[in-house]
Each structure stands twice: as structure tokens, then as C-alpha cells.
Amino acid sequence: MLLGVIADDFTGATDIASFLVENGLPTVQLNGVPQDDTPVDSQAVVISLKSRSCPVDQAVEQSLQALAWLQRQGCRQFYFKYCSTFDSTAQGNIGPVTDALLDALGEQQTVISPALPVNGRTVYQGYLFVMDQLLSESGMRNHPVTPMTDSNLMRLMEAQASGRCGLVNAAEMDRGAGAVQEKLQQLAQLGVRYAVLDTLNEQHLLTQGEALKTMKLVTGGSGLAIGIARQWAQPGQEKAQSAGAPQGKKAVILSGSCSTMTNKQVARYRQQAPARSIDVSRCITAGDRSAYAAELSTWVEQQASQLAPLLYATAEPEQLQQTQQQYGTEAASQAVEALFAEVVKRLQQQGFSRFIVAGGETSGVVTQALGIRGFHIGPCISPGVPWVRAIEQPVSLALKSGNFGDENFFARAQTEFSV
């Protein structure tokens, strides 16, 4: 095993796994840390955790368990994967997990590279942009769990981690891998523990991959995986996507993300297929939630449209704020997640085998509710969003990060791929 990836949520895991496969590195995704050391026959393994917004100590513990398992598999390089919008708070979890992984590996330095230019995430002078907006001026400013109100990655990292943060700027990146390695060495001599990498285009990602091949731990979004995979891939290796191609006929869409793009996707899809909004008030208590889950699963089963029915908790910022004020942010989120978990279990029993899911937290809940241990990676619907097929059961999923995909994503996921 060449590369071991620790991903802090389920959509992020499928995101990076798709880029690894696309760039020639055979990859298997595992959901959670395996309970035994049975070897996995793949050059790369992505372990998906649900550690992005849980308490810091839990995130650290889960990440260290994943690292220990990957070390026992003989991995040569490790990759801590977080969102391309650096979703975190002043307390973590990106900084504390990075520190714990560095300490466990006995390493003194790593890089910070969340950029994914193909999806409009770029870094310039250490500032993270979403399309043509600073991160702090994008829809991420209103994220219900990790609102991003600063765009400076160096400040963000130093606020939640234990060391100093420096920068490899775009001009140095343009000079190639040797210049990047030289700058990293200079920063290390100055005691800089984390180096933010300016990234404006895919060539910068390829340069990073070449410069970082011998770095024991790298951190970033899925874009860096393009460069890393190209370094590890063997000549002549082809995309290995057939094992993850979608299968089955009965499908449903579940949307828990409240991102700007998911709001647009839900609005478009409501004009194309049956759709039903989640009533949070009916999710709060367990008894009401169970009855409501039965009602919703029956409604989904009864729809006879060509396109799959949609259940959505997606809301605009004003509506979301009202819900959070009424029920509490954490209580509302957990109640909706618990509802989705009950619904998918019922639908699976009714023969549903295709699940299209929007939102990292929702994707984690759905995957765990279905009891899926791992995935084969299939064809991409949009950059960073592949179809995946469960290793041990006939279930296919498309797990979409909130802001990924175009406005017609939900329909395209069903119509552009044979099932």
C-alpha cells in the first residue's frame, strides 16, 4: 500500500478517492477504521471518518486510530483530507488533528493545500477563494456548523493549531518543484510547522505532488491528490471505475446540506420531480420521528415519476437561522440526521438500492445507517463526486459535498449513467 488517506467526512472521502482513481492510483474507500488487520488489495486506501465537526478529542482519537491501522498496512505516505473550504472553527478540528498526526509520525512539518481549482477553490497569498469570492464572503460565511468568517489560511491554522504557519507563494510555485522544496526547507529552519501552498491552477497541483513525494504527512483538499497520485501511479495504469458503476433501479435523493449550490440544486430539481421538505418539528422527539419516517418512506415508495423523489432539509440562510433559534443548532441537526437514518433503513428494506445524498454530515449518516463497510469508486458525475458501489451489498451511492456539482446535478446523476 502506497498511500493512506484519512478523510474527515464521507463526501470528502469519495471526493478524494475519485481523484486518485482518475489519476491512475487504484483505490478502495473504507467507512470507518477496520476492526481487524485483514490486508486490503489496493495501492491506496481512503478511510472515511465523521470527524469534521465532532468534539476535538474524538476527532483526534479517530484520526490516530486510522493512522495506526494504515501504518500496520505498510503505507509509505499519509494524507489528512479536509474540505476545500477548510471547514473548521477556532477550536479545530483541522489544527488539532494535524498536530496529533505529525506527533505520532515524529514529523516536524507538513503542508496546507485545500485548493481545488476545477471547482473554483484557489489559494493566493495564503487567502482561500471560492470562485471569485474570498471564502469569508462566500456562502460558507453562513454555514450552520462551521461558519467561515476569515479567508486567511495562516491565521485560521494558527488559531487552532500549536505551531507557526508560513507560505509558499504563487511565484515560487511557478518556478517548479525544486523551488517549492527549497522554500519548505527554509521555512522548516525558521521553525514553521505548517506551510500554506498557493494554488491557482492544476499545474500548481502537479508541482506540489512532485515536491511532496517524500513528505511523510500531507494535508489538504482533494485537489492535491491529483499531483500525489501522478507521482505514485505506474505507467500504463488505466482508470479503474467499472467496479463502482451504479446499479439498481429504485432510487431516492436525500438532501441535508444548506449550502448555496445545494439550495440551487434543490430549487431546480423541485421543478423536475416529486419533492418534499422535511418538517423539523416532527423530527425532534423519537416517537414522532419514527412515525414521520414511516410516512416519508411510504410517500417515496408511492411516487411513480421517471426521476427519483427528493426529501430535503435544505433551507435558505434566513429559514435555517429561524430553525436553529427555535430548536437549537445541534438539536435540529441531530434530529434531521436521525430521521434520514430511519428513512434509508426503511427504503432499503423496500428494495431501494440507489441513494443520491447531498451534504457531508447527511452522507455519513446514510452510509452508516445502510451498514456499508466500504466502496468501489465509479464514474464521476461532477468533479469530486463519483458514483460508488458498496463492497459487500448491492447498493450504489452518489455522495455530494454541499457546494459541489452544477444546478442540474440531481437529474444528471440519474440520466447520464447506465443503471
Short mmCIF file of C-alpha atoms in Angstrom, two decimals:
data_model
loop_
_atom_site.label_atom_id
_atom_site.label_comp_id
_atom_site.label_asym_id
_atom_site.label_seq_id
_atom_site.Cartn_x
_atom_site.Cartn_y
_atom_site.Cartn_z
CA MET A 1 0.00 0.00 0.00
CA LEU A 2 1.49 3.29 -1.12
CA LEU A 3 -0.89 5.96 0.15
CA GLY A 4 -3.19 6.08 3.17
CA VAL A 5 -5.82 8.84 3.35
CA ILE A 6 -7.66 9.90 6.49
CA ALA A 7 -10.76 11.85 5.44
CA ASP A 8 -12.80 13.85 7.94
CA ASP A 9 -16.18 13.13 6.34
CA PHE A 10 -17.83 10.74 3.90
CA THR A 11 -18.32 13.03 0.90
CA GLY A 12 -14.74 14.23 1.28
CA ALA A 13 -13.61 10.60 1.21
CA THR A 14 -15.40 9.79 -2.05
CA ASP A 15 -14.21 13.13 -3.42
CA ILE A 16 -10.51 12.33 -2.96
CA ALA A 17 -10.94 8.66 -3.87
CA SER A 18 -12.36 9.69 -7.24
CA PHE A 19 -9.36 11.93 -7.99
CA LEU A 20 -6.92 9.19 -7.01
CA VAL A 21 -8.62 6.70 -9.34
CA GLU A 22 -8.90 9.27 -12.15
CA ASN A 23 -5.16 9.85 -11.94
CA GLY A 24 -4.10 6.25 -12.10
CA LEU A 25 -3.93 5.05 -8.48
CA PRO A 26 -6.18 2.04 -7.69
CA THR A 27 -8.13 2.98 -4.55
CA VAL A 28 -10.59 1.46 -2.10
CA GLN A 29 -12.65 3.54 0.31
CA LEU A 30 -13.38 2.16 3.78
CA ASN A 31 -16.05 3.61 6.05
CA GLY A 32 -14.53 3.92 9.48
CA VAL A 33 -11.41 2.22 10.82
CA PRO A 34 -11.44 -1.54 10.13
CA GLN A 35 -11.72 -3.69 13.23
CA ASP A 36 -9.05 -6.12 12.04
CA ASP A 37 -5.83 -6.02 10.04
CA THR A 38 -7.07 -8.04 7.07
CA PRO A 39 -4.99 -6.77 4.14
CA VAL A 40 -6.73 -4.59 1.55
CA ASP A 41 -5.66 -5.30 -2.01
CA SER A 42 -5.19 -1.74 -3.27
CA GLN A 43 -2.37 0.73 -3.76
CA ALA A 44 -4.32 3.42 -1.92
CA VAL A 45 -6.94 3.30 0.83
CA VAL A 46 -9.19 6.14 1.93
CA ILE A 47 -10.64 5.83 5.44
CA SER A 48 -13.72 7.98 5.84
CA LEU A 49 -14.42 9.28 9.33
CA LYS A 50 -17.18 11.52 10.68
CA SER A 51 -14.76 13.79 12.47
CA ARG A 52 -15.14 17.20 10.85
CA SER A 53 -17.38 18.76 13.47
CA CYS A 54 -17.38 16.33 16.38
CA PRO A 55 -15.61 17.25 19.66
CA VAL A 56 -11.88 17.79 19.19
CA ASP A 57 -10.77 14.87 21.38
CA GLN A 58 -13.00 12.48 19.42
CA ALA A 59 -11.64 13.74 16.11
CA VAL A 60 -8.07 13.27 17.29
CA GLU A 61 -8.74 9.80 18.69
CA GLN A 62 -10.47 8.58 15.50
CA SER A 63 -7.73 10.02 13.28
CA LEU A 64 -4.96 8.39 15.30
CA GLN A 65 -6.76 5.04 15.14
CA ALA A 66 -6.96 5.39 11.36
CA LEU A 67 -3.28 6.29 11.18
CA ALA A 68 -2.28 3.28 13.26
CA TRP A 69 -4.26 0.93 11.00
CA LEU A 70 -2.70 2.43 7.87
CA GLN A 71 0.77 2.13 9.40
CA ARG A 72 0.14 -1.57 10.02
CA GLN A 73 -0.67 -1.91 6.30
CA GLY A 74 2.78 -0.56 5.46
CA CYS A 75 1.68 2.75 3.95
CA ARG A 76 4.54 4.90 2.71
CA GLN A 77 2.76 8.27 2.74
CA PHE A 78 -0.20 9.64 4.70
CA TYR A 79 -2.75 12.26 3.68
CA PHE A 80 -5.14 14.08 6.02
CA LYS A 81 -8.07 15.16 3.85
CA TYR A 82 -10.42 18.02 4.80
CA CYS A 83 -12.83 20.17 2.82
CA SER A 84 -11.68 22.53 0.08
CA THR A 85 -13.37 25.32 2.05
CA PHE A 86 -11.29 24.45 5.15
CA ASP A 87 -14.43 23.86 7.25
CA SER A 88 -13.39 24.31 10.87
CA THR A 89 -13.70 26.51 13.93
CA ALA A 90 -11.20 28.35 16.13
CA GLN A 91 -11.01 25.15 18.23
CA GLY A 92 -10.50 22.74 15.35
CA ASN A 93 -10.68 20.16 14.13
CA ILE A 94 -8.11 20.58 11.36
CA GLY A 95 -5.33 22.02 13.53
CA PRO A 96 -5.51 19.55 16.45
CA VAL A 97 -5.76 16.52 14.13
CA THR A 98 -2.81 17.73 12.06
CA ASP A 99 -0.73 18.22 15.21
CA ALA A 100 -1.64 14.77 16.52
CA LEU A 101 -0.73 13.09 13.22
CA LEU A 102 2.59 14.95 13.00
CA ASP A 103 3.48 13.96 16.55
CA ALA A 104 2.51 10.33 16.03
CA LEU A 105 4.70 10.15 12.93
CA GLY A 106 7.58 12.04 14.54
CA GLU A 107 7.46 14.69 11.80
CA GLN A 108 8.14 18.42 12.17
CA GLN A 109 6.40 19.91 9.14
CA THR A 110 3.50 19.46 6.75
CA VAL A 111 1.61 21.47 4.12
CA ILE A 112 -1.83 23.06 3.97
CA SER A 113 -3.35 22.75 0.48
CA PRO A 114 -7.16 22.88 0.37
CA ALA A 115 -7.33 24.18 -3.23
CA LEU A 116 -9.38 22.52 -5.97
CA PRO A 117 -9.20 24.84 -9.00
CA VAL A 118 -11.56 22.75 -11.14
CA ASN A 119 -14.31 23.57 -8.60
CA GLY A 120 -13.25 27.20 -8.14
CA ARG A 121 -11.26 26.76 -4.90
CA THR A 122 -7.94 28.58 -5.21
CA VAL A 123 -5.35 29.99 -2.81
CA TYR A 124 -3.46 33.23 -3.43
CA GLN A 125 -1.09 34.87 -0.95
CA GLY A 126 -2.47 32.47 1.63
CA TYR A 127 -6.09 33.56 1.11
CA LEU A 128 -8.70 30.97 0.14
CA PHE A 129 -11.14 31.87 -2.63
CA VAL A 130 -14.43 30.24 -3.65
CA MET A 131 -14.85 31.10 -7.32
CA ASP A 132 -14.26 34.87 -7.45
CA GLN A 133 -15.08 35.50 -3.78
CA LEU A 134 -12.99 35.33 -0.66
CA LEU A 135 -14.04 32.38 1.49
CA SER A 136 -15.39 34.76 4.14
CA GLU A 137 -17.63 36.46 1.57
CA SER A 138 -18.98 33.24 0.05
CA GLY A 139 -21.93 31.14 1.17
CA MET A 140 -19.60 29.45 3.67
CA ARG A 141 -19.96 32.51 5.89
CA ASN A 142 -23.43 31.17 6.79
CA HIS A 143 -22.51 27.50 7.26
CA PRO A 144 -24.69 26.15 10.12
CA VAL A 145 -21.87 24.22 11.85
CA THR A 146 -18.57 25.76 10.71
CA PRO A 147 -19.21 29.35 9.54
CA MET A 148 -16.07 30.64 7.82
CA THR A 149 -15.59 34.34 8.56
CA ASP A 150 -11.87 34.58 7.75
CA SER A 151 -10.17 33.72 4.45
CA ASN A 152 -6.54 33.76 5.58
CA LEU A 153 -5.40 30.16 5.93
CA MET A 154 -2.36 31.09 8.01
CA ARG A 155 -4.50 32.86 10.60
CA LEU A 156 -7.08 30.07 10.55
CA MET A 157 -4.44 27.39 11.09
CA GLU A 158 -2.51 29.20 13.82
CA ALA A 159 -5.76 29.88 15.72
CA GLN A 160 -6.46 26.16 16.15
CA ALA A 161 -3.02 24.53 16.00
CA SER A 162 0.09 24.62 18.16
CA GLY A 163 2.73 25.90 15.74
CA ARG A 164 3.62 28.65 13.30
CA CYS A 165 2.32 28.82 9.74
CA GLY A 166 4.19 30.09 6.66
CA LEU A 167 3.54 30.46 2.93
CA VAL A 168 4.85 29.13 -0.37
CA ASN A 169 3.54 31.78 -2.73
CA ALA A 170 2.37 31.51 -6.33
CA ALA A 171 5.59 32.93 -7.79
CA GLU A 172 7.60 30.22 -6.01
CA MET A 173 5.11 27.61 -7.15
CA ASP A 174 5.58 28.76 -10.77
CA ARG A 175 9.31 28.06 -10.51
CA GLY A 176 8.68 24.36 -10.04
CA ALA A 177 9.09 21.53 -7.56
CA GLY A 178 12.70 22.33 -6.72
CA ALA A 179 11.81 25.88 -5.71
CA VAL A 180 8.94 24.61 -3.57
CA GLN A 181 11.20 22.12 -1.78
CA GLU A 182 13.78 24.84 -1.18
CA LYS A 183 11.17 27.16 0.34
CA LEU A 184 9.83 24.38 2.56
CA GLN A 185 13.35 23.76 3.86
CA GLN A 186 13.81 27.48 4.59
CA LEU A 187 10.52 27.56 6.49
CA ALA A 188 11.49 24.44 8.46
CA GLN A 189 14.76 26.09 9.51
CA LEU A 190 12.70 29.01 10.81
CA GLY A 191 10.58 26.63 12.90
CA VAL A 192 7.50 26.87 10.67
CA ARG A 193 5.36 23.77 11.26
CA TYR A 194 2.71 24.28 8.54
CA ALA A 195 3.21 25.71 5.03
CA VAL A 196 0.23 27.04 3.12
CA LEU A 197 0.60 26.40 -0.62
CA ASP A 198 -0.67 29.00 -3.07
CA THR A 199 -2.58 27.18 -5.82
CA LEU A 200 -4.11 28.84 -8.89
CA ASN A 201 -4.28 26.00 -11.42
CA GLU A 202 -3.80 22.28 -11.96
CA GLN A 203 -0.14 22.72 -12.85
CA HIS A 204 0.43 24.02 -9.33
CA LEU A 205 -1.13 20.78 -8.00
CA LEU A 206 1.21 18.70 -10.18
CA THR A 207 4.17 20.73 -8.93
CA GLN A 208 3.08 20.10 -5.37
CA GLY A 209 2.80 16.37 -5.96
CA GLU A 210 6.36 16.25 -7.29
CA ALA A 211 7.72 18.41 -4.47
CA LEU A 212 5.98 16.44 -1.71
CA LYS A 213 6.55 12.84 -2.73
CA THR A 214 8.91 12.20 0.18
CA MET A 215 6.93 14.18 2.78
CA LYS A 216 5.54 11.66 5.26
CA LEU A 217 2.31 13.58 6.00
CA VAL A 218 0.50 15.96 3.68
CA THR A 219 -2.82 17.69 4.36
CA GLY A 220 -5.31 19.25 2.01
CA GLY A 221 -8.49 19.02 0.00
CA SER A 222 -8.89 16.58 -2.87
CA GLY A 223 -7.02 18.70 -5.42
CA LEU A 224 -3.58 17.83 -4.03
CA ALA A 225 -4.47 14.18 -4.69
CA ILE A 226 -4.10 14.85 -8.43
CA GLY A 227 -0.42 15.62 -8.01
CA ILE A 228 0.20 12.95 -5.36
CA ALA A 229 -1.50 10.20 -7.42
CA ARG A 230 0.50 11.09 -10.54
CA GLN A 231 3.71 10.53 -8.56
CA TRP A 232 2.66 7.10 -7.28
CA ALA A 233 0.81 5.81 -10.38
CA GLN A 234 2.60 3.27 -12.57
CA PRO A 235 2.95 3.93 -16.33
CA GLY A 236 0.09 2.43 -18.29
CA GLN A 237 -2.33 2.19 -15.39
CA GLU A 238 -5.87 2.95 -16.51
CA LYS A 239 -8.88 4.28 -14.68
CA ALA A 240 -10.42 1.51 -12.58
CA GLN A 241 -14.03 2.63 -12.39
CA SER A 242 -16.10 -0.30 -13.68
CA ALA A 243 -16.37 -1.92 -10.24
CA GLY A 244 -18.09 1.21 -8.90
CA ALA A 245 -20.57 1.82 -11.71
CA PRO A 246 -24.12 2.36 -10.39
CA GLN A 247 -26.61 -0.47 -10.34
CA GLY A 248 -30.24 -0.99 -9.33
CA LYS A 249 -33.46 0.79 -10.33
CA LYS A 250 -35.22 2.14 -7.24
CA ALA A 251 -33.68 5.47 -6.27
CA VAL A 252 -34.16 8.34 -3.84
CA ILE A 253 -32.47 11.69 -3.22
CA LEU A 254 -31.77 12.93 0.32
CA SER A 255 -30.51 16.48 0.81
CA GLY A 256 -29.35 17.77 4.18
CA SER A 257 -26.90 20.43 3.01
CA CYS A 258 -27.89 24.09 3.26
CA SER A 259 -25.06 25.35 1.04
CA THR A 260 -25.64 27.91 -1.68
CA MET A 261 -25.22 25.40 -4.51
CA THR A 262 -27.39 22.72 -2.89
CA ASN A 263 -30.16 25.29 -2.48
CA LYS A 264 -29.95 25.96 -6.22
CA GLN A 265 -29.90 22.23 -7.00
CA VAL A 266 -32.96 21.58 -4.85
CA ALA A 267 -34.82 24.51 -6.42
CA ARG A 268 -34.08 23.17 -9.92
CA TYR A 269 -34.98 19.58 -9.07
CA ARG A 270 -38.30 20.53 -7.48
CA GLN A 271 -39.36 21.59 -10.99
CA GLN A 272 -38.39 18.20 -12.41
CA ALA A 273 -39.56 15.55 -9.94
CA PRO A 274 -41.60 14.94 -6.77
CA ALA A 275 -40.04 16.68 -3.77
CA ARG A 276 -40.97 17.01 -0.11
CA SER A 277 -39.50 19.31 2.52
CA ILE A 278 -38.60 17.96 5.96
CA ASP A 279 -40.61 19.36 8.87
CA VAL A 280 -38.04 19.72 11.65
CA SER A 281 -40.73 19.95 14.34
CA ARG A 282 -41.70 16.34 13.56
CA CYS A 283 -38.10 15.10 13.98
CA ILE A 284 -37.35 16.36 17.48
CA THR A 285 -38.86 13.59 19.62
CA ALA A 286 -38.09 9.94 18.92
CA GLY A 287 -41.71 8.79 18.85
CA ASP A 288 -42.83 11.47 16.40
CA ARG A 289 -39.69 10.92 14.32
CA SER A 290 -40.33 7.21 13.87
CA ALA A 291 -43.89 7.78 12.68
CA TYR A 292 -42.71 10.57 10.41
CA ALA A 293 -40.01 8.35 8.91
CA ALA A 294 -42.63 5.72 8.10
CA GLU A 295 -44.83 8.37 6.48
CA LEU A 296 -41.98 9.72 4.35
CA SER A 297 -40.75 6.32 3.22
CA THR A 298 -44.30 5.40 2.19
CA TRP A 299 -44.53 8.66 0.22
CA VAL A 300 -41.25 7.91 -1.57
CA GLU A 301 -42.41 4.38 -2.40
CA GLN A 302 -45.68 5.69 -3.90
CA GLN A 303 -44.05 8.10 -6.38
CA ALA A 304 -44.18 6.88 -9.96
CA SER A 305 -42.12 9.57 -11.69
CA GLN A 306 -39.25 8.77 -14.05
CA LEU A 307 -36.84 10.73 -11.85
CA ALA A 308 -36.27 9.79 -8.20
CA PRO A 309 -38.25 11.58 -5.47
CA LEU A 310 -36.43 14.08 -3.27
CA LEU A 311 -36.55 14.53 0.51
CA TYR A 312 -34.81 17.71 1.61
CA ALA A 313 -33.93 19.61 4.76
CA THR A 314 -32.10 22.17 2.63
CA ALA A 315 -33.05 25.75 3.54
CA GLU A 316 -32.01 29.32 2.79
CA PRO A 317 -29.92 31.10 5.47
CA GLU A 318 -32.86 33.05 6.95
CA GLN A 319 -35.05 29.97 7.33
CA LEU A 320 -32.15 27.96 8.69
CA GLN A 321 -31.43 30.62 11.30
CA GLN A 322 -35.06 30.59 12.46
CA THR A 323 -34.98 26.79 12.83
CA GLN A 324 -31.75 26.91 14.81
CA GLN A 325 -33.11 29.62 17.11
CA GLN A 326 -36.28 27.63 17.74
CA TYR A 327 -34.77 24.20 18.37
CA GLY A 328 -31.04 24.81 18.86
CA THR A 329 -28.40 24.26 16.19
CA GLU A 330 -27.15 20.89 17.40
CA ALA A 331 -30.57 19.53 18.33
CA ALA A 332 -32.08 20.41 14.96
CA SER A 333 -29.15 18.92 13.05
CA GLN A 334 -29.13 15.68 15.03
CA ALA A 335 -32.89 15.31 14.71
CA VAL A 336 -32.83 15.61 10.92
CA GLU A 337 -29.88 13.20 10.68
CA ALA A 338 -31.71 10.65 12.84
CA LEU A 339 -34.77 10.99 10.59
CA PHE A 340 -32.74 10.37 7.44
CA ALA A 341 -31.17 7.31 9.07
CA GLU A 342 -34.61 5.80 9.79
CA VAL A 343 -35.88 6.63 6.31
CA VAL A 344 -33.00 4.99 4.45
CA LYS A 345 -33.25 1.82 6.54
CA ARG A 346 -36.94 1.55 5.64
CA LEU A 347 -36.29 2.27 1.97
CA GLN A 348 -33.52 -0.32 1.82
CA GLN A 349 -35.97 -2.90 3.16
CA GLN A 350 -38.35 -1.85 0.37
CA GLY A 351 -35.75 -2.59 -2.29
CA PHE A 352 -34.19 0.83 -2.85
CA SER A 353 -30.59 0.42 -3.94
CA ARG A 354 -29.55 3.86 -5.26
CA PHE A 355 -29.13 6.79 -2.89
CA ILE A 356 -28.10 10.27 -4.03
CA VAL A 357 -27.12 12.30 -0.97
CA ALA A 358 -26.19 15.98 -0.57
CA GLY A 359 -24.14 17.10 2.43
CA GLY A 360 -21.20 15.62 4.30
CA GLU A 361 -22.99 15.01 7.59
CA THR A 362 -26.03 13.55 5.82
CA SER A 363 -23.82 11.29 3.70
CA GLY A 364 -22.14 9.94 6.82
CA VAL A 365 -25.48 9.20 8.45
CA VAL A 366 -26.87 7.48 5.36
CA THR A 367 -23.76 5.36 4.84
CA GLN A 368 -23.70 4.25 8.47
CA ALA A 369 -27.44 3.54 8.50
CA LEU A 370 -27.05 1.27 5.48
CA GLY A 371 -24.24 -0.61 7.23
CA ILE A 372 -21.76 -0.10 4.40
CA ARG A 373 -18.15 -1.07 5.19
CA GLY A 374 -16.52 0.29 2.06
CA PHE A 375 -16.85 1.31 -1.59
CA HIS A 376 -15.54 0.69 -5.05
CA ILE A 377 -15.15 4.01 -6.86
CA GLY A 378 -17.14 4.52 -10.05
CA PRO A 379 -17.54 7.18 -12.75
CA CYS A 380 -17.65 10.87 -11.83
CA ILE A 381 -20.92 12.78 -12.09
CA SER A 382 -19.14 16.07 -11.39
CA PRO A 383 -15.53 16.74 -10.33
CA GLY A 384 -15.11 15.21 -6.88
CA VAL A 385 -18.47 13.41 -6.91
CA PRO A 386 -18.33 9.83 -8.21
CA TRP A 387 -20.86 7.07 -8.12
CA VAL A 388 -19.66 4.48 -5.61
CA ARG A 389 -20.80 0.90 -5.05
CA ALA A 390 -20.77 -0.84 -1.69
CA ILE A 391 -18.22 -3.64 -1.42
CA GLU A 392 -20.45 -6.13 0.40
CA GLN A 393 -24.00 -5.38 -0.78
CA PRO A 394 -25.83 -4.25 -3.96
CA VAL A 395 -26.11 -0.57 -3.05
CA SER A 396 -24.88 2.41 -5.08
CA LEU A 397 -24.50 5.95 -3.78
CA ALA A 398 -23.60 9.41 -5.01
CA LEU A 399 -22.33 11.37 -2.00
CA LYS A 400 -22.12 15.08 -2.79
CA SER A 401 -20.38 17.77 -0.77
CA GLY A 402 -22.69 20.74 -0.31
CA ASN A 403 -21.20 23.17 -2.82
CA PHE A 404 -20.14 20.60 -5.45
CA GLY A 405 -21.89 19.95 -8.75
CA ASP A 406 -23.88 22.11 -11.16
CA GLU A 407 -27.52 23.14 -10.72
CA ASN A 408 -28.79 20.11 -12.67
CA PHE A 409 -26.68 17.64 -10.68
CA PHE A 410 -29.53 15.53 -9.24
CA ALA A 411 -31.08 14.82 -12.65
CA ARG A 412 -27.75 14.25 -14.39
CA ALA A 413 -26.71 11.70 -11.78
CA GLN A 414 -29.63 9.58 -12.91
CA THR A 415 -29.79 10.22 -16.66
CA GLU A 416 -26.13 10.26 -17.75
CA PHE A 417 -25.12 6.90 -16.29
CA SER A 418 -26.48 3.44 -17.06
CA VAL A 419 -28.06 1.74 -14.06
#
